PDB file of C-alpha atoms in Angstrom:
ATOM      1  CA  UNK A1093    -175.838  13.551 -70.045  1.00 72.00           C
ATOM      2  CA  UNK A1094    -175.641  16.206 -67.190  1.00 75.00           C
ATOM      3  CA  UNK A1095    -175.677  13.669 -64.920  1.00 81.00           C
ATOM      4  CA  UNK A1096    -172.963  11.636 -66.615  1.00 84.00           C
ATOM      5  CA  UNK A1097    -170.930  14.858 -66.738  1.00 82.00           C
ATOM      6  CA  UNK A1098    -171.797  15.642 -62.948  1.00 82.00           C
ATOM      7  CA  UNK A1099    -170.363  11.669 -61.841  1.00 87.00           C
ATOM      8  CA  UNK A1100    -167.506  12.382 -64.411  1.00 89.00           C
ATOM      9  CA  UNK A1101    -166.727  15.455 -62.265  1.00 85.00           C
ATOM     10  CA  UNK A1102    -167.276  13.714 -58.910  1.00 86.00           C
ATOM     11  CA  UNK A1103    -164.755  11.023 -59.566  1.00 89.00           C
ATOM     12  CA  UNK A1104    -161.935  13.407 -60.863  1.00 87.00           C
ATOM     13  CA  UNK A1105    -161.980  14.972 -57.520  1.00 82.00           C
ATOM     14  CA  UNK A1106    -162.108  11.758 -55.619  1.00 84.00           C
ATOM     15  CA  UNK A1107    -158.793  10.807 -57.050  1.00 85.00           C
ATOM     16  CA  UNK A1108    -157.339  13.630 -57.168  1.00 77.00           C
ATOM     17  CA  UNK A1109    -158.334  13.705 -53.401  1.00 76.00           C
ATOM     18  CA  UNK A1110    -157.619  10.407 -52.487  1.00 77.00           C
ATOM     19  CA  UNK A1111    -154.433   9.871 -54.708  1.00 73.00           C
ATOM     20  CA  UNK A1112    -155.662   6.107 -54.892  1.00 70.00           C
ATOM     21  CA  UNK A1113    -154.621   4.642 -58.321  1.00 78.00           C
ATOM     22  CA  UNK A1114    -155.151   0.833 -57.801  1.00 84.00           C
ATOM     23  CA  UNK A1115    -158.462  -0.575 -59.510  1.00 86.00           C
ATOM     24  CA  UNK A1116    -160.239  -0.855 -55.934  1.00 87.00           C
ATOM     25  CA  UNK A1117    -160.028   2.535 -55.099  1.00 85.00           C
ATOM     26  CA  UNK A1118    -160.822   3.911 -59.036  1.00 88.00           C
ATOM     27  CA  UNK A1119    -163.782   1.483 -58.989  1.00 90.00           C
ATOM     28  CA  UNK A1120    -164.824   2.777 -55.351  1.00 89.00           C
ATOM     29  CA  UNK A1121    -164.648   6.014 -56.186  1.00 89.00           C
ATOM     30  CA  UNK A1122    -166.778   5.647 -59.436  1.00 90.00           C
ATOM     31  CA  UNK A1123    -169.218   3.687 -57.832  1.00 92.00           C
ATOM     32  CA  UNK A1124    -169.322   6.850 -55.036  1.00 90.00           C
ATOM     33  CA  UNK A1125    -169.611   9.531 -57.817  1.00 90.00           C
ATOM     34  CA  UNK A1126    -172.004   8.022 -59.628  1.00 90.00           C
ATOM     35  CA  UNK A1127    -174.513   7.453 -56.847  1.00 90.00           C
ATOM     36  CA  UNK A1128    -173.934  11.330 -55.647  1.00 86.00           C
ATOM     37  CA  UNK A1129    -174.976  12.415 -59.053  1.00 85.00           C
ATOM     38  CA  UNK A1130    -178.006  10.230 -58.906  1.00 86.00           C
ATOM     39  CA  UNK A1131    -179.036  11.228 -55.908  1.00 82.00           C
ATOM     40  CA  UNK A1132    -179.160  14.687 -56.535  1.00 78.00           C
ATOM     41  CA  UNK A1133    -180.167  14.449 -60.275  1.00 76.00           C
ATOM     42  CA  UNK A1134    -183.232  16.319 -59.668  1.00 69.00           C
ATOM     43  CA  UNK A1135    -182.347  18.330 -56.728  1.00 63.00           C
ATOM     44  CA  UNK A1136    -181.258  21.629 -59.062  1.00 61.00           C
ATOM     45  CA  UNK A1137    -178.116  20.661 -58.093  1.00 60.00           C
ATOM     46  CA  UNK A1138    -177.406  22.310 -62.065  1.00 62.00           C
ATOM     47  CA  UNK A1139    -177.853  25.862 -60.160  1.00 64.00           C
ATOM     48  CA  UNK A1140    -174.700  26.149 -59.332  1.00 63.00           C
ATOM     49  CA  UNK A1141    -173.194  25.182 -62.504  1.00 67.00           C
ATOM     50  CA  UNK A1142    -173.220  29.515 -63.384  1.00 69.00           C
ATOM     51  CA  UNK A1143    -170.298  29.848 -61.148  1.00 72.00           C
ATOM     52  CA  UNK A1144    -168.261  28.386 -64.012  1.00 74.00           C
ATOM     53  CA  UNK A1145    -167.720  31.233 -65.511  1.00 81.00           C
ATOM     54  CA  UNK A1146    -164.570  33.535 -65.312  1.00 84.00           C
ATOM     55  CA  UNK A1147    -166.245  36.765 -64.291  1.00 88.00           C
ATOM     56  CA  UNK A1148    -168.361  35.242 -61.874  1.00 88.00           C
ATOM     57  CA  UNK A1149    -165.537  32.678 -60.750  1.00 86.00           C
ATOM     58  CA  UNK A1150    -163.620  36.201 -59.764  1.00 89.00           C
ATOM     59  CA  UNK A1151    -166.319  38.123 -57.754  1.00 89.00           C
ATOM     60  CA  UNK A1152    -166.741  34.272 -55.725  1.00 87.00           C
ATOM     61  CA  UNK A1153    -162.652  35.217 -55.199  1.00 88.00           C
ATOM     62  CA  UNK A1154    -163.461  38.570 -53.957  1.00 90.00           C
ATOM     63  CA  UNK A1155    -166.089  37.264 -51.829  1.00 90.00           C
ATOM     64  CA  UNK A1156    -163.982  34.974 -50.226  1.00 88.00           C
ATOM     65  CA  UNK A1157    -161.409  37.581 -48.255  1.00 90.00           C
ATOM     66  CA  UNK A1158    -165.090  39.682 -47.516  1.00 90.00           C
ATOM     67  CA  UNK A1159    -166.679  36.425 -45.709  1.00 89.00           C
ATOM     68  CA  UNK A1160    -163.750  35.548 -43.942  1.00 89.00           C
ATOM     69  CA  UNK A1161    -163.123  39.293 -42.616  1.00 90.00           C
ATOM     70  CA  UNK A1162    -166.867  38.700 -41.083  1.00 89.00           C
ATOM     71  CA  UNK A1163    -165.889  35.265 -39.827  1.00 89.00           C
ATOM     72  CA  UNK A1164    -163.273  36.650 -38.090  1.00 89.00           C
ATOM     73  CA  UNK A1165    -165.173  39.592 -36.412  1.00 89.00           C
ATOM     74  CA  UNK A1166    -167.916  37.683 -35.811  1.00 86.00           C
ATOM     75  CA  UNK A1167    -166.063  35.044 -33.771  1.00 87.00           C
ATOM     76  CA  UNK A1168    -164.478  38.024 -31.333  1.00 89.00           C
ATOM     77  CA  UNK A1169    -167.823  39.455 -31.265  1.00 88.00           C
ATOM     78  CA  UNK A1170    -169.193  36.275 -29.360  1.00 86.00           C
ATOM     79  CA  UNK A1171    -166.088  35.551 -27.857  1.00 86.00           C
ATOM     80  CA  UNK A1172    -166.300  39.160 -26.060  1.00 89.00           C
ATOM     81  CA  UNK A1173    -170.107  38.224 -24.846  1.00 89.00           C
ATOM     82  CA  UNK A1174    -169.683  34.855 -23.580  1.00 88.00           C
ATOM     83  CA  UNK A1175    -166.497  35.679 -21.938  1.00 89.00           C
ATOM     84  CA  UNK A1176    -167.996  38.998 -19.953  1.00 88.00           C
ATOM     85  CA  UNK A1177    -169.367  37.883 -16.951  1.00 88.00           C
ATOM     86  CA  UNK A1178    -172.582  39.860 -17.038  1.00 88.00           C
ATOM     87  CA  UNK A1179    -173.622  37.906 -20.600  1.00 87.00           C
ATOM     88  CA  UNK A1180    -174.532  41.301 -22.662  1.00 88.00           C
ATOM     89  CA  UNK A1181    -177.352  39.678 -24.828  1.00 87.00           C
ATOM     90  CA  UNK A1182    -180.510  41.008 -25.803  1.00 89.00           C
ATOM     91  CA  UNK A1183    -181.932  38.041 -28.129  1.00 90.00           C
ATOM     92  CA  UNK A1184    -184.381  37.132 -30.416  1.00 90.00           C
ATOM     93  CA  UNK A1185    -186.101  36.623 -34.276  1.00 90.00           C
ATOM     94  CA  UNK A1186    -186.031  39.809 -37.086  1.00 91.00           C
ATOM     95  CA  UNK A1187    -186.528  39.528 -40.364  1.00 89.00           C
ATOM     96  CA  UNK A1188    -185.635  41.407 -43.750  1.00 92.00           C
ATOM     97  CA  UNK A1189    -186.781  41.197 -47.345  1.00 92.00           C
ATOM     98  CA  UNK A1190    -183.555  40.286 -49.923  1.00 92.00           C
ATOM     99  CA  UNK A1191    -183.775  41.710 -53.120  1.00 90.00           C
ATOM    100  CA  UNK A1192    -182.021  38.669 -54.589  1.00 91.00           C
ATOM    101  CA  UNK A1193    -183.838  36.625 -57.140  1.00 89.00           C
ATOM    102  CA  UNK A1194    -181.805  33.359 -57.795  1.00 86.00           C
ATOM    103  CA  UNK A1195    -182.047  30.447 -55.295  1.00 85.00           C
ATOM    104  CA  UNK A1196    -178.694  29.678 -55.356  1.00 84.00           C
ATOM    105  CA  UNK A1197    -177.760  33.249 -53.939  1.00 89.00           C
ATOM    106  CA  UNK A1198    -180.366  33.631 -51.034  1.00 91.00           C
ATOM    107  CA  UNK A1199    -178.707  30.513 -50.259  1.00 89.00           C
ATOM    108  CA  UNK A1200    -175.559  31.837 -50.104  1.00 90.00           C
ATOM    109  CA  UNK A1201    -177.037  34.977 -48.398  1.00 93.00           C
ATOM    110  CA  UNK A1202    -178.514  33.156 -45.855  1.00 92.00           C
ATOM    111  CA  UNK A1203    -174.963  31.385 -44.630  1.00 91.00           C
ATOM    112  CA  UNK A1204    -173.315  33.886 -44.808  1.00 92.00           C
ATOM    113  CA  UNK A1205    -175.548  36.113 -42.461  1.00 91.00           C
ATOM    114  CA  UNK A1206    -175.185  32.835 -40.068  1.00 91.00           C
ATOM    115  CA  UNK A1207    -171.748  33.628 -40.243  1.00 88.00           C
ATOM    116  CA  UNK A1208    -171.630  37.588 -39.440  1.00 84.00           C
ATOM    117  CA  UNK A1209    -171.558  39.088 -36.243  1.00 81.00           C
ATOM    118  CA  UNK A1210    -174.462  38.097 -34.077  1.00 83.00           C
ATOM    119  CA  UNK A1211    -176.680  36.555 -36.636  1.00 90.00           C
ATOM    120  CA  UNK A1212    -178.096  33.397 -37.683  1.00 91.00           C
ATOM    121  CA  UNK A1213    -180.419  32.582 -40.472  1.00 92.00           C
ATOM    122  CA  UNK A1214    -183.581  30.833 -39.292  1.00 91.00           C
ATOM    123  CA  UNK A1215    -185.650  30.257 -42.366  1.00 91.00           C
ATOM    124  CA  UNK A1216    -186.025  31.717 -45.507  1.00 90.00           C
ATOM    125  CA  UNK A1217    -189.283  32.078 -46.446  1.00 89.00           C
ATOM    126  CA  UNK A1218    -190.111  33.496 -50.341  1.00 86.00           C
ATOM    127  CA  UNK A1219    -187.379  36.723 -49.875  1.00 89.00           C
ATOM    128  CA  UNK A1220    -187.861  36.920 -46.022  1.00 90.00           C
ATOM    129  CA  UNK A1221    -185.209  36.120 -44.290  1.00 92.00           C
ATOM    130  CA  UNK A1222    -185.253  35.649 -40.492  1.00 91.00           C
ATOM    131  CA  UNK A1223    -182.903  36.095 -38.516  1.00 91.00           C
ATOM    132  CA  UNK A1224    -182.044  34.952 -35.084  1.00 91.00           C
ATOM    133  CA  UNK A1225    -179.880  37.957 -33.420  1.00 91.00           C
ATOM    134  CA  UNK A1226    -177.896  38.043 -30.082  1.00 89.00           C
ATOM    135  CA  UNK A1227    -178.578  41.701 -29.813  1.00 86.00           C
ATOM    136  CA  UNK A1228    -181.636  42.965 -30.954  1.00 89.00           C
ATOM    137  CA  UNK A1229    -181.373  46.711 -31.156  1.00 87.00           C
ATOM    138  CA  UNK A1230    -183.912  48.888 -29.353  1.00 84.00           C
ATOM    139  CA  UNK A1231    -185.324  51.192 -32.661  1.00 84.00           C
ATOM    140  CA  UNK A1232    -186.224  49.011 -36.123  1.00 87.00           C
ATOM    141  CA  UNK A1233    -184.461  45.842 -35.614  1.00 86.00           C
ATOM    142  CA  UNK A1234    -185.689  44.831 -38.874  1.00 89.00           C
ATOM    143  CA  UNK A1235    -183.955  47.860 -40.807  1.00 88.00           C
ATOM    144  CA  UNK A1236    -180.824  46.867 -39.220  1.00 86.00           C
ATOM    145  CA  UNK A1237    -180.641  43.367 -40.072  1.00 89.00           C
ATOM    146  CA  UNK A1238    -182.003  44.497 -43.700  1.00 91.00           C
ATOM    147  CA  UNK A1239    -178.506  47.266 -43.880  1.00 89.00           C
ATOM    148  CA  UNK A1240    -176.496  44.015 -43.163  1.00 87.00           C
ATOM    149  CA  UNK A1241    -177.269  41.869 -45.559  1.00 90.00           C
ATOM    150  CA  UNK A1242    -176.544  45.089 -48.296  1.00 89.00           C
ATOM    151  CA  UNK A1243    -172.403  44.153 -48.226  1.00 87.00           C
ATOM    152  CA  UNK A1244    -173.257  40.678 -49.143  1.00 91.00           C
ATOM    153  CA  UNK A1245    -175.775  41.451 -51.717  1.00 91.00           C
ATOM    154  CA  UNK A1246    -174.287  43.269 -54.175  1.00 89.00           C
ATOM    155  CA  UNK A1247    -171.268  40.464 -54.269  1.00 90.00           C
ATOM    156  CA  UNK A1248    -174.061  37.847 -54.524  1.00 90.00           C
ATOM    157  CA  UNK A1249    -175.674  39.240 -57.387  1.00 90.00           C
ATOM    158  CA  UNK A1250    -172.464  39.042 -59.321  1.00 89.00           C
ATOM    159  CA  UNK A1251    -171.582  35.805 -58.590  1.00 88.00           C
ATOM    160  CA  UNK A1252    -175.205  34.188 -59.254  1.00 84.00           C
ATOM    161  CA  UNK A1253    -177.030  36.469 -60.990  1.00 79.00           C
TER     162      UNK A1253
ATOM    163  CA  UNK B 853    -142.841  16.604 -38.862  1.00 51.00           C
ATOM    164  CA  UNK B 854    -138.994  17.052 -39.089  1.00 57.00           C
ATOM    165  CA  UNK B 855    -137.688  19.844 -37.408  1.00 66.00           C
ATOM    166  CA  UNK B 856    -140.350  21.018 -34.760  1.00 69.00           C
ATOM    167  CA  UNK B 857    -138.956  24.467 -34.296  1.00 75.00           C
ATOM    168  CA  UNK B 858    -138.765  26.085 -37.861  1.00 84.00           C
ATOM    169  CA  UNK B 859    -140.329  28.864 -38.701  1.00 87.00           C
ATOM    170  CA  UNK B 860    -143.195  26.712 -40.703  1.00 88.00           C
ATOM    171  CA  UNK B 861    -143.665  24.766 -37.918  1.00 90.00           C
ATOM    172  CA  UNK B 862    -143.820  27.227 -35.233  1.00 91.00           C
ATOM    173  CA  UNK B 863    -146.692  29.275 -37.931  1.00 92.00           C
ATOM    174  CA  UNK B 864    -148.665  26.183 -38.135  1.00 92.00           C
ATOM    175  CA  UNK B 865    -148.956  25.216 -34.377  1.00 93.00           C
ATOM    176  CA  UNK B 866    -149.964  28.837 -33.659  1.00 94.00           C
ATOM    177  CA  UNK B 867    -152.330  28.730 -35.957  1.00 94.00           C
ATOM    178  CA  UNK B 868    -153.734  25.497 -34.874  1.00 94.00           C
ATOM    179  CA  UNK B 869    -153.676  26.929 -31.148  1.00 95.00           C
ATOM    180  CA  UNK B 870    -155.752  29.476 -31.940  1.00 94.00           C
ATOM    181  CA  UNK B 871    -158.296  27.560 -33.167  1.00 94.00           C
ATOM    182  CA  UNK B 872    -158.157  25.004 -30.111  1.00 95.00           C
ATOM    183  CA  UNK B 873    -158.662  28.640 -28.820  1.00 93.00           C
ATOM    184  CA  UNK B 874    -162.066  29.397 -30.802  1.00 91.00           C
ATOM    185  CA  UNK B 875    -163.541  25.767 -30.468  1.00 91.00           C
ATOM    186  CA  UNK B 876    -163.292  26.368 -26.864  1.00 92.00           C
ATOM    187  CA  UNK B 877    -164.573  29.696 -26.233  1.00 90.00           C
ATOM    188  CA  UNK B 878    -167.342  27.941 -28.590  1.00 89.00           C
ATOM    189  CA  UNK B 879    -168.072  25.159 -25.717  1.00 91.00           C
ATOM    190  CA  UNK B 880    -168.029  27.865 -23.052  1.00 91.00           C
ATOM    191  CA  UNK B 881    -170.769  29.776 -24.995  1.00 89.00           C
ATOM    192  CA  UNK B 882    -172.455  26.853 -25.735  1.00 89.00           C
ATOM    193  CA  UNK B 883    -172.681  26.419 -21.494  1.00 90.00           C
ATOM    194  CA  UNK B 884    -173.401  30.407 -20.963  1.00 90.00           C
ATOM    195  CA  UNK B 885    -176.132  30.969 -23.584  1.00 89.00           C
ATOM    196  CA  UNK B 886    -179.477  30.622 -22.595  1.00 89.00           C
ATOM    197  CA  UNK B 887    -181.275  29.171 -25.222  1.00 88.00           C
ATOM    198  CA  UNK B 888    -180.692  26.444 -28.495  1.00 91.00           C
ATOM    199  CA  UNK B 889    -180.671  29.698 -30.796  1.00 91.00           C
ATOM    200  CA  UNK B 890    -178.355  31.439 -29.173  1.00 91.00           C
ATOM    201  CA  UNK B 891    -176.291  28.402 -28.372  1.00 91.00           C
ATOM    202  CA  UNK B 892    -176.282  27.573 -32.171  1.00 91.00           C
ATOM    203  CA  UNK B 893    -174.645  31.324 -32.763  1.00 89.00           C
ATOM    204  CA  UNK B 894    -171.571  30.425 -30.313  1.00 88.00           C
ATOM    205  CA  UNK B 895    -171.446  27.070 -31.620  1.00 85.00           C
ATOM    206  CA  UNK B 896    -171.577  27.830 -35.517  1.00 86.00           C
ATOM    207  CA  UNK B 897    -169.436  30.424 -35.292  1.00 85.00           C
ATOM    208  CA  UNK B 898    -166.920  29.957 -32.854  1.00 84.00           C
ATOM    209  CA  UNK B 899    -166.109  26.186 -34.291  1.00 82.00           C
ATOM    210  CA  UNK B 900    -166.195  27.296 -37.826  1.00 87.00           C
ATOM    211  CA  UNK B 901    -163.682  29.535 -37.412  1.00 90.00           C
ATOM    212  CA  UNK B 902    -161.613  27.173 -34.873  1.00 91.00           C
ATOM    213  CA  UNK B 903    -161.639  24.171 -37.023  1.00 91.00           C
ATOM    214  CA  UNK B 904    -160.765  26.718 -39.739  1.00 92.00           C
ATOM    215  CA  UNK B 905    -157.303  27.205 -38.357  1.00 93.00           C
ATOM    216  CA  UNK B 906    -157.045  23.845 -37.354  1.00 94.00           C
ATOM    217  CA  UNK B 907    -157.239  22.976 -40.829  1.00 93.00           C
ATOM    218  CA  UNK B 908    -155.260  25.809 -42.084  1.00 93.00           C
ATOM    219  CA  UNK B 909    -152.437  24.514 -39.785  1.00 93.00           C
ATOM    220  CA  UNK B 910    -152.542  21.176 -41.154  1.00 92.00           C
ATOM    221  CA  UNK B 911    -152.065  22.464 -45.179  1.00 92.00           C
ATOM    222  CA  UNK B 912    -149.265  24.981 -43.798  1.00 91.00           C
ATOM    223  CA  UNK B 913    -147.718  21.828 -41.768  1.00 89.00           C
ATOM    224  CA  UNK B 914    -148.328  18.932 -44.563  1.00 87.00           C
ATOM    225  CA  UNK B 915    -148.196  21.438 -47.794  1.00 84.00           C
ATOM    226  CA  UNK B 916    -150.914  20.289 -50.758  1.00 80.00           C
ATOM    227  CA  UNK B 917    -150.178  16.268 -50.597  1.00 79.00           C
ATOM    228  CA  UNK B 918    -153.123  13.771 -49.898  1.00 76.00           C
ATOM    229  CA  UNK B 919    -153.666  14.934 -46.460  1.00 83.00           C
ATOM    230  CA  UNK B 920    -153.273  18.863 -47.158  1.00 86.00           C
ATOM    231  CA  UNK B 921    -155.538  18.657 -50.278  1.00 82.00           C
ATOM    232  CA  UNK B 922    -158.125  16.628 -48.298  1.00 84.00           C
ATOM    233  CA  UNK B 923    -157.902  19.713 -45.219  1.00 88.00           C
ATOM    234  CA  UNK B 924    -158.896  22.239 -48.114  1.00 87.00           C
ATOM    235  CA  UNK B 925    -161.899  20.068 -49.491  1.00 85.00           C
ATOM    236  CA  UNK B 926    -162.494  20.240 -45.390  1.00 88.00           C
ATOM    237  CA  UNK B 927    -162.261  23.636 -45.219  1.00 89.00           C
ATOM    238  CA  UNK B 928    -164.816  24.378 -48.442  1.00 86.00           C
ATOM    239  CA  UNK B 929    -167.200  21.880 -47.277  1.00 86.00           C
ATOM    240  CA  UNK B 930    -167.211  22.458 -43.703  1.00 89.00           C
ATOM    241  CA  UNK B 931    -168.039  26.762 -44.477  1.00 87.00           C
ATOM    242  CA  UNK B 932    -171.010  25.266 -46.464  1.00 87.00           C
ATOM    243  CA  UNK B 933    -172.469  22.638 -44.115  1.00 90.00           C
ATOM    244  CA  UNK B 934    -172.089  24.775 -40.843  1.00 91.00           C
ATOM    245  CA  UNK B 935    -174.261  27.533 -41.265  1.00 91.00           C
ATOM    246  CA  UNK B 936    -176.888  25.278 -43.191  1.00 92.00           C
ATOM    247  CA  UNK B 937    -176.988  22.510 -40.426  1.00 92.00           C
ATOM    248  CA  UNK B 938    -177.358  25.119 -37.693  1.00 92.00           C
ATOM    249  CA  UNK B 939    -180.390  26.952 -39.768  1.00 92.00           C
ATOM    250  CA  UNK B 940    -181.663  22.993 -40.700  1.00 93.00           C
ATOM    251  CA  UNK B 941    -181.334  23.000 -36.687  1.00 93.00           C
ATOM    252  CA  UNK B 942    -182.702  26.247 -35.699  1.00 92.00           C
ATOM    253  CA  UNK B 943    -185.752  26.256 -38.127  1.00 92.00           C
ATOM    254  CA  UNK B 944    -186.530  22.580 -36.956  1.00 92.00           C
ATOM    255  CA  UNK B 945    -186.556  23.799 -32.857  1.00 92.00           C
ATOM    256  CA  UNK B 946    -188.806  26.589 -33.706  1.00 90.00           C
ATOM    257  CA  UNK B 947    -191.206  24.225 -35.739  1.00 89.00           C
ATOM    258  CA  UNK B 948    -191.143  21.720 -32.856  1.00 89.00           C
ATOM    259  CA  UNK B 949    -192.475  24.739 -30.519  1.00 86.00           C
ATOM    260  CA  UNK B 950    -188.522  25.201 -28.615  1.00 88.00           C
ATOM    261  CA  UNK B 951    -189.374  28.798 -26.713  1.00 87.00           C
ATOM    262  CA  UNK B 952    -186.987  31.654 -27.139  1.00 88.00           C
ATOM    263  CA  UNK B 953    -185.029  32.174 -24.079  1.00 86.00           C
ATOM    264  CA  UNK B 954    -187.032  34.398 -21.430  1.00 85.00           C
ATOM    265  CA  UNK B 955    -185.612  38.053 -22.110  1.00 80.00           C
ATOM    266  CA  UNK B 956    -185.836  37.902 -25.894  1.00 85.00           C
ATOM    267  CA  UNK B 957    -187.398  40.456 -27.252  1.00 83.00           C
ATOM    268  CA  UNK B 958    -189.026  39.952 -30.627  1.00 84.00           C
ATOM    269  CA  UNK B 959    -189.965  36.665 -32.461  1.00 86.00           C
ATOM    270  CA  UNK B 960    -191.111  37.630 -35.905  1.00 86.00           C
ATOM    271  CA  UNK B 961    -190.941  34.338 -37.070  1.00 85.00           C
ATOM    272  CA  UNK B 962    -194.001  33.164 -34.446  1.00 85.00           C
ATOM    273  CA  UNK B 963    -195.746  36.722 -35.686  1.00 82.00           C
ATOM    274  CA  UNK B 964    -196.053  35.909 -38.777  1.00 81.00           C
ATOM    275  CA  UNK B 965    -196.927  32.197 -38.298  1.00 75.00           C
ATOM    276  CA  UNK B 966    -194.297  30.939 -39.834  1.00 70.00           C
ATOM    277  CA  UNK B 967    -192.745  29.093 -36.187  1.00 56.00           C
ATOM    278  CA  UNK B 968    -195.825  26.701 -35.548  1.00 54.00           C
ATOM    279  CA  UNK B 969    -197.569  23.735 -37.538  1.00 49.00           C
ATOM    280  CA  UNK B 970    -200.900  22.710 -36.475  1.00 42.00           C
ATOM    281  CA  UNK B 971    -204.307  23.922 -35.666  1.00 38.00           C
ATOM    282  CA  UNK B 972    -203.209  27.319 -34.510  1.00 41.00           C
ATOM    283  CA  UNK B 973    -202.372  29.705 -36.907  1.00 41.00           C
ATOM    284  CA  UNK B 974    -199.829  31.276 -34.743  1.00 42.00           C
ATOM    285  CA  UNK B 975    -198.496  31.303 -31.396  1.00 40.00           C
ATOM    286  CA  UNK B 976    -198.040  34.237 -28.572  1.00 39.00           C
ATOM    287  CA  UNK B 977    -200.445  36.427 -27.103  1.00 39.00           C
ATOM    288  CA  UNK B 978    -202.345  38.636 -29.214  1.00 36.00           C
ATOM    289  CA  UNK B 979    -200.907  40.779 -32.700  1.00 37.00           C
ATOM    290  CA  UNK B 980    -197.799  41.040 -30.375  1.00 39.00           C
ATOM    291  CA  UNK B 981    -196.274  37.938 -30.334  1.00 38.00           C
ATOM    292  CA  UNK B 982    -192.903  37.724 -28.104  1.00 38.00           C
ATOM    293  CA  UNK B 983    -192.886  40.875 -26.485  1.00 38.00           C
ATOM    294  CA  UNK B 984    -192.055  39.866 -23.207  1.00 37.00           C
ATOM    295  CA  UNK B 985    -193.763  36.460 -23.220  1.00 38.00           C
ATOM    296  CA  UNK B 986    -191.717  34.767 -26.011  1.00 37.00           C
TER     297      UNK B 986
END
């Protein structure tokens, strides 16, 4: 039934994507949608079925304009190292415990630290995460990774938990 | 693409030159950076947000039709996939025993044993894994 409703889903989107209307591209799409949502019938794919839900559908709006903000300093924070002709990087792994539960929102924890200033998530291991850093500053570069992933969590926990 | 100088137009090509902009300071990292971790930071991050405005100046150029509707499924998809293939692709090179770049500092993930498969329950010299030897 949820996996009926899941290929149901799918093909809505592929033709409201693809604007096709003839009976080739209706039956291509339906053949598409329902092999996605057999494929990932027992993935947990159903995990992020909470997000439809108005409260939490607004905090993933107001996380939106937060991620992108990082994006956005993140990019002109790497831009400014590769560009400077002495390299300024001081590299290498830390990690931090999350205090998110859900799957779904480490998940989205650990791409969005990918996506912050001078971080990427290397594995996420129970609720360590570590993370790959182009700076790694001199005193407890653990604590400072864990104080960056605090603006993210308390979004998260909104919108999964 | 009627009139190549309106105001639309104009908003939609700068956009789209600034991410031409990003994607290349991305390759230029991705030539500087010493290692496949720190090439994966210039590389996820400069070309997400490049092909960002790329797409962004598409939708502002082509408006919601087929082609602008299929740029925003683009844009939602591609700010999923990126950081997950470069952590698939990072967690895989440190599995496969890639070094960190000489001059990194600290490798927890080798400390705690989580970097190697095999035999050896974890790699580096030592309790102090990656201090100066990485």
């Amino acid at each position: 039934m949820r996996t009926a409703a899941a290929a149901l889903l799918c093909w809505i989107a592929w033709i409201a994507s693809t604007g096709a209307l003839d009976p080739v591209g209706l039956a291509a799409g339906a053949a598409a949608s329902a092999a996605a949502a057999l494929a990932l019938r027992r993935e947990g794919a159903e995990a992020g079925l909470v997000l439809l839900h108005p409260v939490r559908l607004f905090w993933a709006l107001v996380y939106l304009p937060v991620l992108l903000a990082f994006i956005v300093r993140s990019n002109l924070d790497v831009a400014r190292r590769v560009i400077d002709p002495r390299l300024p990087i001081r590299p290498g792994i830390a990690k931090a415990r999350t205090t998110l539960r859900s799957l779904p929102a480490r998940a989205a924890l650990a791409n969005s630290v990918t996506l912050t200033p001078g971080t990427m998530s290397v594995d996420l291991v129970g609720d360590v995460l570590y993370v790959h850093r182009i700076w790694v500053p001199e005193e407890d570069p653990d604590g400072a990774t864990r104080r960056e992933l605090e603006p993210f969590e308390g979004l998260l926990r909104r919108i999964f938990e | 693409m009627t009139d190549p100088s309106g105001p639309r137009e104009i908003a939609a090509f700068a956009l789209m030159a600034a991410g031409v902009g990003f994607d290349l300071l991305g390759c230029v990292g991705l030539v500087r950076l010493p290692d496949v971790y720190n090439r994966l930071q210039a590389g996820t991050k400069c070309v997400t947000l490049g092909t960002f405005l790329l797409l962004l100046g598409v939708i502002l150029l082509s408006g919601l039709d087929a082609m602008g509707w299929k740029a925003l499924l683009c844009l939602a998809f591609l700010s999923v996939t990126s950081p997950t293939a470069a952590h698939a692709i990072a967690r895989a090179a440190h599995r496969s025993g890639v070094p960190l770049a000489p001059g990194s500092v600290l490798d927890r993930y080798a400390e705690d044993g989580e970097g190697r498969e095999g035999p050896e329950p974890a790699g580096g010299p030592s309790g102090d894994a990656g201090e100066g030897r990485p």
